[in-house]
XYZ file of C-alpha atoms in Angstrom:
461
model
C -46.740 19.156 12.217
C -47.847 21.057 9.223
C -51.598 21.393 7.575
C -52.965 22.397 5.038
C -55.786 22.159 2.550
C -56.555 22.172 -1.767
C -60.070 21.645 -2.816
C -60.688 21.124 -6.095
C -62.519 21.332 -9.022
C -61.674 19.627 -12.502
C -62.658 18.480 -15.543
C -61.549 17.135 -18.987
C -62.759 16.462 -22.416
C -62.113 15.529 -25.965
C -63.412 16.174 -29.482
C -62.418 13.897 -32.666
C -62.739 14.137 -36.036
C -62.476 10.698 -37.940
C -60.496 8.741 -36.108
C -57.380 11.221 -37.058
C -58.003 14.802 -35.672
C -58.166 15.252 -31.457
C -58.890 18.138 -29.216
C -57.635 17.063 -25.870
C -58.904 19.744 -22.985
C -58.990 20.372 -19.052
C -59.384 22.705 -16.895
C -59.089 22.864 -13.064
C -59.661 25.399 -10.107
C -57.916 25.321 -6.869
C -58.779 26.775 -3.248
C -55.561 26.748 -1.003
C -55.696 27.498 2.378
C -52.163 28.136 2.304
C -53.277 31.738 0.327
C -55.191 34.511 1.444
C -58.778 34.466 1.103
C -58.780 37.004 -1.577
C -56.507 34.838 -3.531
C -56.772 31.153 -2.540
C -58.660 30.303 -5.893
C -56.870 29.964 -9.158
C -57.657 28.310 -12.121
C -55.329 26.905 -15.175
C -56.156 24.969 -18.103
C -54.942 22.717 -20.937
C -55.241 22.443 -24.462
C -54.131 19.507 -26.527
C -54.508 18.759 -30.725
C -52.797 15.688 -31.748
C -53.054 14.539 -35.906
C -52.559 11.532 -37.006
C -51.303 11.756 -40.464
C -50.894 8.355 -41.632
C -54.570 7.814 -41.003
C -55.750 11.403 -42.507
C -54.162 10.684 -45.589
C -53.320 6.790 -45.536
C -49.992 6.300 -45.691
C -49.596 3.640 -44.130
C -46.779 1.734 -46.051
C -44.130 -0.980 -45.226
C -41.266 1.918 -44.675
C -44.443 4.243 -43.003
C -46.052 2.718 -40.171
C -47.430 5.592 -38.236
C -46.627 9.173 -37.722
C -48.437 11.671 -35.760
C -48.161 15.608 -35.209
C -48.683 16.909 -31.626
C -48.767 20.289 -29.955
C -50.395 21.826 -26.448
C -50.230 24.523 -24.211
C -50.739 23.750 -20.367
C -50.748 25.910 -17.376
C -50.435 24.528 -14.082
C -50.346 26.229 -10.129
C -48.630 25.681 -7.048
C -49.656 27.238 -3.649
C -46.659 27.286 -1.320
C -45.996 26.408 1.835
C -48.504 26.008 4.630
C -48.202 29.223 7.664
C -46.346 31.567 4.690
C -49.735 34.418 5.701
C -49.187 34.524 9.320
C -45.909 34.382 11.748
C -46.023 31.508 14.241
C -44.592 31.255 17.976
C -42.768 27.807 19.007
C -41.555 26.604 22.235
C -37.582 26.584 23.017
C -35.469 23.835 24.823
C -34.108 27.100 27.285
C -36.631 27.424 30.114
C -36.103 30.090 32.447
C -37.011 29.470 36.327
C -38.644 26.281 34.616
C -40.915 27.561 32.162
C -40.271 27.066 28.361
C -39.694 29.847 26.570
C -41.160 30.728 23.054
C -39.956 32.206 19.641
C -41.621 33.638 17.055
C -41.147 33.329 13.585
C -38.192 34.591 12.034
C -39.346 34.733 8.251
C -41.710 37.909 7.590
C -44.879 36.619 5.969
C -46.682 38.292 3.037
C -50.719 38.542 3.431
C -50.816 39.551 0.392
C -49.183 35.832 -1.878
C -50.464 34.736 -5.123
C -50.118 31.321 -6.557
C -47.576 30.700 -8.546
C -48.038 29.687 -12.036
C -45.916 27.680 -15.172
C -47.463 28.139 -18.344
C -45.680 25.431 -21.028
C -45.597 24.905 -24.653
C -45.035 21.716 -26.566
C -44.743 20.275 -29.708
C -43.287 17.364 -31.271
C -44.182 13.686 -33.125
C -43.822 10.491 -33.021
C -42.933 8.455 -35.761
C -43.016 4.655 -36.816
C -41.259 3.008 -39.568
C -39.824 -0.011 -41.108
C -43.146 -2.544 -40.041
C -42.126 -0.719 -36.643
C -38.957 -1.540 -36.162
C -38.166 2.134 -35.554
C -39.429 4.368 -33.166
C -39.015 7.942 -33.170
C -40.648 10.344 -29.973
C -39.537 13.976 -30.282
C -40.798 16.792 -28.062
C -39.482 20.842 -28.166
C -40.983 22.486 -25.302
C -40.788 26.162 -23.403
C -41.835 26.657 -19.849
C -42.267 29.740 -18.033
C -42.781 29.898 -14.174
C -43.828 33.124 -12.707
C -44.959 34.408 -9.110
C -42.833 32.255 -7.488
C -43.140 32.266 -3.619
C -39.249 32.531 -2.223
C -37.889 33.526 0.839
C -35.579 36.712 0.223
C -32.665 37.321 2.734
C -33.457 40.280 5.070
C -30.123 42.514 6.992
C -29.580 40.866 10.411
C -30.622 44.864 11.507
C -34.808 43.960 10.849
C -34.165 41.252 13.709
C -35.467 38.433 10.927
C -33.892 35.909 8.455
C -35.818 36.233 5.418
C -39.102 37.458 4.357
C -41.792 35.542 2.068
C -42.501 37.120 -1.563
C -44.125 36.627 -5.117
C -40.851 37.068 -7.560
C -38.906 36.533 -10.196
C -39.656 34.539 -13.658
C -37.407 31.034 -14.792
C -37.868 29.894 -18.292
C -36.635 26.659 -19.653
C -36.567 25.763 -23.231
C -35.455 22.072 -24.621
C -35.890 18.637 -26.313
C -36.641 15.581 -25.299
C -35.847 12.105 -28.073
C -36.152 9.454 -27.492
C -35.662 6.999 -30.342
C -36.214 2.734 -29.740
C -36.201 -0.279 -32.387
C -35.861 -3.721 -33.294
C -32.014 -3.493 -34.954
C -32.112 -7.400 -35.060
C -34.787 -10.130 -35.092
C -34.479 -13.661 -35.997
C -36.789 -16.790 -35.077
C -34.565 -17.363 -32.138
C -32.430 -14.133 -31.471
C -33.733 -10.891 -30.730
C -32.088 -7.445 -29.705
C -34.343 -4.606 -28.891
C -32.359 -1.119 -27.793
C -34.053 2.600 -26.444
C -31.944 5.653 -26.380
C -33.156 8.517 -24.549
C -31.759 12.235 -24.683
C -32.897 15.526 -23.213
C -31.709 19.012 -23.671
C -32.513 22.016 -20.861
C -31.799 25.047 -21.460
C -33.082 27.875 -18.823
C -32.374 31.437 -17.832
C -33.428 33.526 -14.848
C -35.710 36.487 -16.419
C -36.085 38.233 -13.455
C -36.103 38.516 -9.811
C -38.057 41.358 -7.669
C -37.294 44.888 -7.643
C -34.029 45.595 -5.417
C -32.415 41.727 -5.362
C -29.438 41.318 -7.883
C -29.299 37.754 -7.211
C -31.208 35.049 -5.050
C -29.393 32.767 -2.708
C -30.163 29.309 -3.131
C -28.156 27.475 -1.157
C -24.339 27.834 0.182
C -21.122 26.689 2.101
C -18.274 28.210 3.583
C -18.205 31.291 1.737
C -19.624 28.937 -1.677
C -22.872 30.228 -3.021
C -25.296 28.718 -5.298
C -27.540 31.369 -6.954
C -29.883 32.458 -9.249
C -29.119 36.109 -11.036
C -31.180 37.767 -14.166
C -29.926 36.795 -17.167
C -27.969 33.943 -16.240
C -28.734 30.302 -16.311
C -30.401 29.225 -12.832
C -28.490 27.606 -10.248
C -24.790 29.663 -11.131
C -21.801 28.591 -8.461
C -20.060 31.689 -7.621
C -17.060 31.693 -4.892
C -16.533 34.461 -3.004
C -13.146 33.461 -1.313
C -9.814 33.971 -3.201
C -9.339 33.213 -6.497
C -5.887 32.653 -8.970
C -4.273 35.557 -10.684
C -4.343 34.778 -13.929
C -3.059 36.247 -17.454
C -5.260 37.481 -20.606
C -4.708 33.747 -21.732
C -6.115 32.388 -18.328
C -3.004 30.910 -17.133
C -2.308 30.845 -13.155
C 0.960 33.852 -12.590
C 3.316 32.076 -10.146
C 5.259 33.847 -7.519
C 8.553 34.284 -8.891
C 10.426 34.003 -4.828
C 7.928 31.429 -3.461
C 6.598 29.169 -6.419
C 3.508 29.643 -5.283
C 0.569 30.648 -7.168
C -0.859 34.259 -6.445
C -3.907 34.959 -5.254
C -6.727 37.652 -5.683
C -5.997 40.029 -2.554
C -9.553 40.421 -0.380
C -12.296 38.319 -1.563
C -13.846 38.197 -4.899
C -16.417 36.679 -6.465
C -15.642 34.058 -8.831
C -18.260 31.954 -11.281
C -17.367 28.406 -11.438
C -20.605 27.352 -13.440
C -23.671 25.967 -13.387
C -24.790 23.481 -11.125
C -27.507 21.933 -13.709
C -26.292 19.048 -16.424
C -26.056 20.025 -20.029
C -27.851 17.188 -21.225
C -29.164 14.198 -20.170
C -29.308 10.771 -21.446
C -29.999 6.714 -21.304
C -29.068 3.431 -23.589
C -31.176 0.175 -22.975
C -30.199 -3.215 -24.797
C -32.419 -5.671 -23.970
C -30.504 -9.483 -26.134
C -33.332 -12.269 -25.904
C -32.118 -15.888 -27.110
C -34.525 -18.432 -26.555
C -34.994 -18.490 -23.242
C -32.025 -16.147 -22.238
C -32.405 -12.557 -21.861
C -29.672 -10.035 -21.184
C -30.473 -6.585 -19.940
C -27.836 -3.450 -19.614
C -28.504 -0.090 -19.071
C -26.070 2.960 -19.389
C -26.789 6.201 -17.727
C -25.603 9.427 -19.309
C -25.159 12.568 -17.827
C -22.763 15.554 -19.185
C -22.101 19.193 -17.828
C -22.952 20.432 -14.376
C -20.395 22.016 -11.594
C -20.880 20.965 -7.770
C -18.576 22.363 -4.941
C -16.872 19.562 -3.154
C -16.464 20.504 0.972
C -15.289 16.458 1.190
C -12.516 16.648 -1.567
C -11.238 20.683 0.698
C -11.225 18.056 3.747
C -9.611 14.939 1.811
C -6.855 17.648 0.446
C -5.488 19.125 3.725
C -5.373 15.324 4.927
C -3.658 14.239 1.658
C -6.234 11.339 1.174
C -7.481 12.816 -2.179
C -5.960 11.221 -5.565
C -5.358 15.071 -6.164
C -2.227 15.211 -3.846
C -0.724 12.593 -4.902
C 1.566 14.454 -7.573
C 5.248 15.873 -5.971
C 4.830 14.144 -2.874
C 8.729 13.500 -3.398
C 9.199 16.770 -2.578
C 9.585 18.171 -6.427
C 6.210 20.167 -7.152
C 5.561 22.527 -10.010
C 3.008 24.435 -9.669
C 1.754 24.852 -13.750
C 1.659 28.304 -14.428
C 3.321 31.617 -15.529
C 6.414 33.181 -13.876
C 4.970 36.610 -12.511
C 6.542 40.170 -12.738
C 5.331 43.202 -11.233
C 3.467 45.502 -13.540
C 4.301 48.684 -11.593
C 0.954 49.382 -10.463
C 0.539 46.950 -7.532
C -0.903 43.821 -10.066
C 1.183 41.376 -12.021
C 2.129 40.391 -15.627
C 3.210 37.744 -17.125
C 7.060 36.933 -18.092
C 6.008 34.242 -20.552
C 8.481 31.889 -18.968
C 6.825 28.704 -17.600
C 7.067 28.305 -14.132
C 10.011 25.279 -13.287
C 10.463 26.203 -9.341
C 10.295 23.399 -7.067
C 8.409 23.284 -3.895
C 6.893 20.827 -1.274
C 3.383 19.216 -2.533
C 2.347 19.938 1.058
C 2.656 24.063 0.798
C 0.703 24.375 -2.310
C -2.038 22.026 -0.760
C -1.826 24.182 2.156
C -2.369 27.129 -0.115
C -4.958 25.461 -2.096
C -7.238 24.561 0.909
C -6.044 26.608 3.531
C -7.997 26.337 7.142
C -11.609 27.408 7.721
C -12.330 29.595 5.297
C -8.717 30.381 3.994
C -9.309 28.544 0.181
C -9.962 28.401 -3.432
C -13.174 27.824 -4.294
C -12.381 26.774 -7.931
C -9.587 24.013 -6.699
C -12.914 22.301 -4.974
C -14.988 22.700 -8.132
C -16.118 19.191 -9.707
C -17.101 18.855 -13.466
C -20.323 16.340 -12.751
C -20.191 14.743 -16.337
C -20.741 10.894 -16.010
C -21.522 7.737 -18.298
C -22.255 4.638 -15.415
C -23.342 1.129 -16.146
C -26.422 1.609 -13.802
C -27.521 -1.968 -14.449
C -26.998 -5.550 -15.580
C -29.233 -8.408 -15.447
C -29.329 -11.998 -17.108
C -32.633 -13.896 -16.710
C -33.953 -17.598 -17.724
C -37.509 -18.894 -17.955
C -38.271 -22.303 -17.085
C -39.586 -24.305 -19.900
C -43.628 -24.746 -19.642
C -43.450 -28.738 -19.618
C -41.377 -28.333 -16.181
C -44.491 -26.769 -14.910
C -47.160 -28.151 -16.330
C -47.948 -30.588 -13.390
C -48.133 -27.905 -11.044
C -50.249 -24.624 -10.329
C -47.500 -22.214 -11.783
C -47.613 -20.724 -15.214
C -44.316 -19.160 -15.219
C -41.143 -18.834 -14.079
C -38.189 -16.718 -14.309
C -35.521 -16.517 -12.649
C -32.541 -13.161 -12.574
C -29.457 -12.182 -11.538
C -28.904 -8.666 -11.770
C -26.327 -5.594 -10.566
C -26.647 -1.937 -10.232
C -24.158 0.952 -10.007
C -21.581 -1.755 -11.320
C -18.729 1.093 -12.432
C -18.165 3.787 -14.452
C -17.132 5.013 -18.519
C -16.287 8.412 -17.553
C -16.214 10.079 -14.363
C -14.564 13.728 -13.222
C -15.174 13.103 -9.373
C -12.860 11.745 -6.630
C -13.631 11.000 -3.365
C -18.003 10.899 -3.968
C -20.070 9.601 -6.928
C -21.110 12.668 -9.270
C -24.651 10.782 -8.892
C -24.538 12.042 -5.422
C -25.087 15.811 -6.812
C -27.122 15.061 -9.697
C -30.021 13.519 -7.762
C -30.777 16.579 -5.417
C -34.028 17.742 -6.208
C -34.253 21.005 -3.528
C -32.559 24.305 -4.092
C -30.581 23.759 -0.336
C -28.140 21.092 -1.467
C -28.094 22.302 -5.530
C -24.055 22.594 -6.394
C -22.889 21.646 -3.004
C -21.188 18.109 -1.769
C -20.456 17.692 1.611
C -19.545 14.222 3.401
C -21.977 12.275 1.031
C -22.392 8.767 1.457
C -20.984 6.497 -1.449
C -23.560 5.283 -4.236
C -24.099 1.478 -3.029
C -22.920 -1.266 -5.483
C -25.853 -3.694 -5.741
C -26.470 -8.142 -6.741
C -29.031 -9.884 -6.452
C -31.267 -12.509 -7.251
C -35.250 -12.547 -7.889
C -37.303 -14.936 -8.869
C -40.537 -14.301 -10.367
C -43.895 -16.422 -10.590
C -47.053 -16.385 -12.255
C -49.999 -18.197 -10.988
């Protein structure tokens, strides 16, 4: 079991000028006993002016409902990991002549940590018009996160895996809109509809002195890392890779029909693991007593390395193989020629030799670690229906000889299918949601996202 302790110190304030000018403020202090002494308090504050200026110069009209400026800077802390100051000893399963034997850490701890700290920008407005039928909400922000506390890979030589450290600096830059409204609204009908949309952009500034790139998670030879320069969370794999021309198509083998491979192992980048963008519609159709709900969930861009879809292609059980299983496979490509200098050109002359699905899936996926990483590389763009729902409320004079107020009563589904999807085998979803650095960009023997109905009934009293 794991301890640890923040105490805390904070406060908050705000100053306004006539109803139309604010001055939001905090500030806070933390003592972490997951720091050293010398270090264990830090302190980060907040500043926040919002104007309204509808109100400071009232213009408040039937097309103008409301709009107001915004704009803050925030910093905020983070502590680590409890035991990251001193190594630990544990007791084994082994015993030896009965008595359990103990370990000691393997991670080299750092006396020394600071806290980490983000420091964030925003600005933005929101904006009301047409008697409020349309809502506007726009934020462009810029983070920065520096001092992080990561565990760096040490040689298997020091006798220990990793070793704890203050490194590196992430920033992220983006927008966030969301725009909702009334499009239609009669005495009996009503349709009200929210779009959301968000934009990340980030880059890894640096790491510490000596690392080129930080491991943050991997599989069978499939690493997920984070490299200055480059956007965080980049796939590379370091198995073989296709030969390819200055026009990126595959050269084929002109004697086997099989495409050629990089000889040895090479590193290969197959993208980022993080989305593009991100985004959601809402429709919410009210008719009398009827209302129908839908929601759509958006999300484009983003790479994930499939281990399930390498398994479901040596077995054949992937949609993937299905191609030339009557024996008659072209693999697409380039006929190769030797360029008399051990590499290979290309003829120009489209590859038309026949082969047996089963040897280029063979070649694709290979055994172990005998593959190509980019063949098991997943675009994890989706548009789902995440959710349905149809409700009714009971007319009052149903209820008015009893003690409820209301009633209403739904049917609803969730994860009911999918616009556009990339992935086959798992649901993209299954990527997207990972929140820790261990499973970012990797799939391996996920479960299926569940395909929900129900019913609820809900009462007021």
């Amino acid at each position: 079991m794991n301890e640890s302790a923040i105490n805390s110190v904070y406060g908050s304030g705000q100053v306004g000028y006539k109803n139309y000018l604010y001055v939001d403020f905090t500030g806070r202090n933390d003592w972490s006993s997951t720091l050293p002494v010398k270090n264990c308090s830090f302190f980060y504050p907040s500043v926040g002016v919002s104007f309204i200026v509808t109100d400071a110069f009232k213009l408040h009209q039937e097309w103008l409902n409301f709009l107001k400026l915004r704009a803050s800077v925030a910093q905020a802390g983070s502590s680590g990991d409890p035991y990251s100051l001193v190594g630990t000893y544990s007791l084994d399963a082994n015993k030896f002549n009965g008595i359990a034997l103990g370990s000691y850490t393997s991670t080299v701890v750092d006396p020394n940590l600071k806290n980490e700290l983000t420091t964030s920008y925003e600005a933005g407005f929101d904006l009301n018009v047409l008697n409020n039928r349309l809502r506007v909400d726009l934020t462009l922000y810029k983070s920065s996160t520096k001092n992080q506390i990561l565990p760096i890979t040490l040689p298997a030589s020091t006798s220990f895996d990793s070793r704890i450290i203050n490194a590196g600096e992430i920033e992220n830059k983006g927008i966030e809109l969301m725009i909702s409204g009334t499009p239609v609204q009669t005495t009996s009908f009503k349709w009200e509809s929210i779009f959301n949309f968000s934009l990340n952009r980030n880059k890894v500034i640096e790491l510490v002195d000596g690392v080129d790139a930080y491991i943050l998670a991997q599989d069978r030879g499939t690493y997920v890392v984070a490299e200055p320069g480059k956007p965080f969370g980049e796939i590379w794999g370091t198995k073989y890779s296709w030969v390819r021309d200055d026009k990126g198509n595959r050269l084929i083998d002109p004697t086997t029909g099989l495409p050629l491979r990089s000889s040895g192992f090479v590193t290969t980048d197959l993208g980022s693991a993080l989305p593009k963008w991100l985004g959601g519609w809402s429709n919410t159709f009210s008719y009398k007593r009827f209302s129908f709900s839908a929601l759509i969930d958006i999300s484009q861009g983003g790479k994930v390395f499939s281990q399930s879809m390498r398994e479901e292609i040596l077995y054949g059980t992937t949609k993937k193989t299905l191609p030339g299983r009557d024996g008659t496979y072209v693999a697409s490509g380039m006929v190769a020629a030797s360029d008399g200098a051990g590499g290979y050109v290309s003829t120009g002359v489209k590859n038309a030799k026949q082969i047996t699905a089963q040897a280029y899936w063979n070649m694709v996926a290979g055994d172990k670690e005998n593959f190509v990483s980019e063949e098991m590389t997943n675009d994890l763009s989706y548009i789902a229906m995440r959710e349905m729902s149809l409700s009714y409320t009971i007319p009052a004079e149903v209820l008015k000889s009893t003690f409820i107020r209301n009633i209403i009563v739904s049917a609803y589904g969730r994860n009911l299918f999918y616009f556009q999807r990339h992935t086959d085998g798992f649901s993209p979803e299954a990527c997207s949601f990972n929140v820790h650095n261990s499973s970012l960009g990797l799939e391996s023997t996920s479960f299926p996202l569940m395909r929900t109905f129900g019913c609820r009934i809900s009462l007021e009293l």
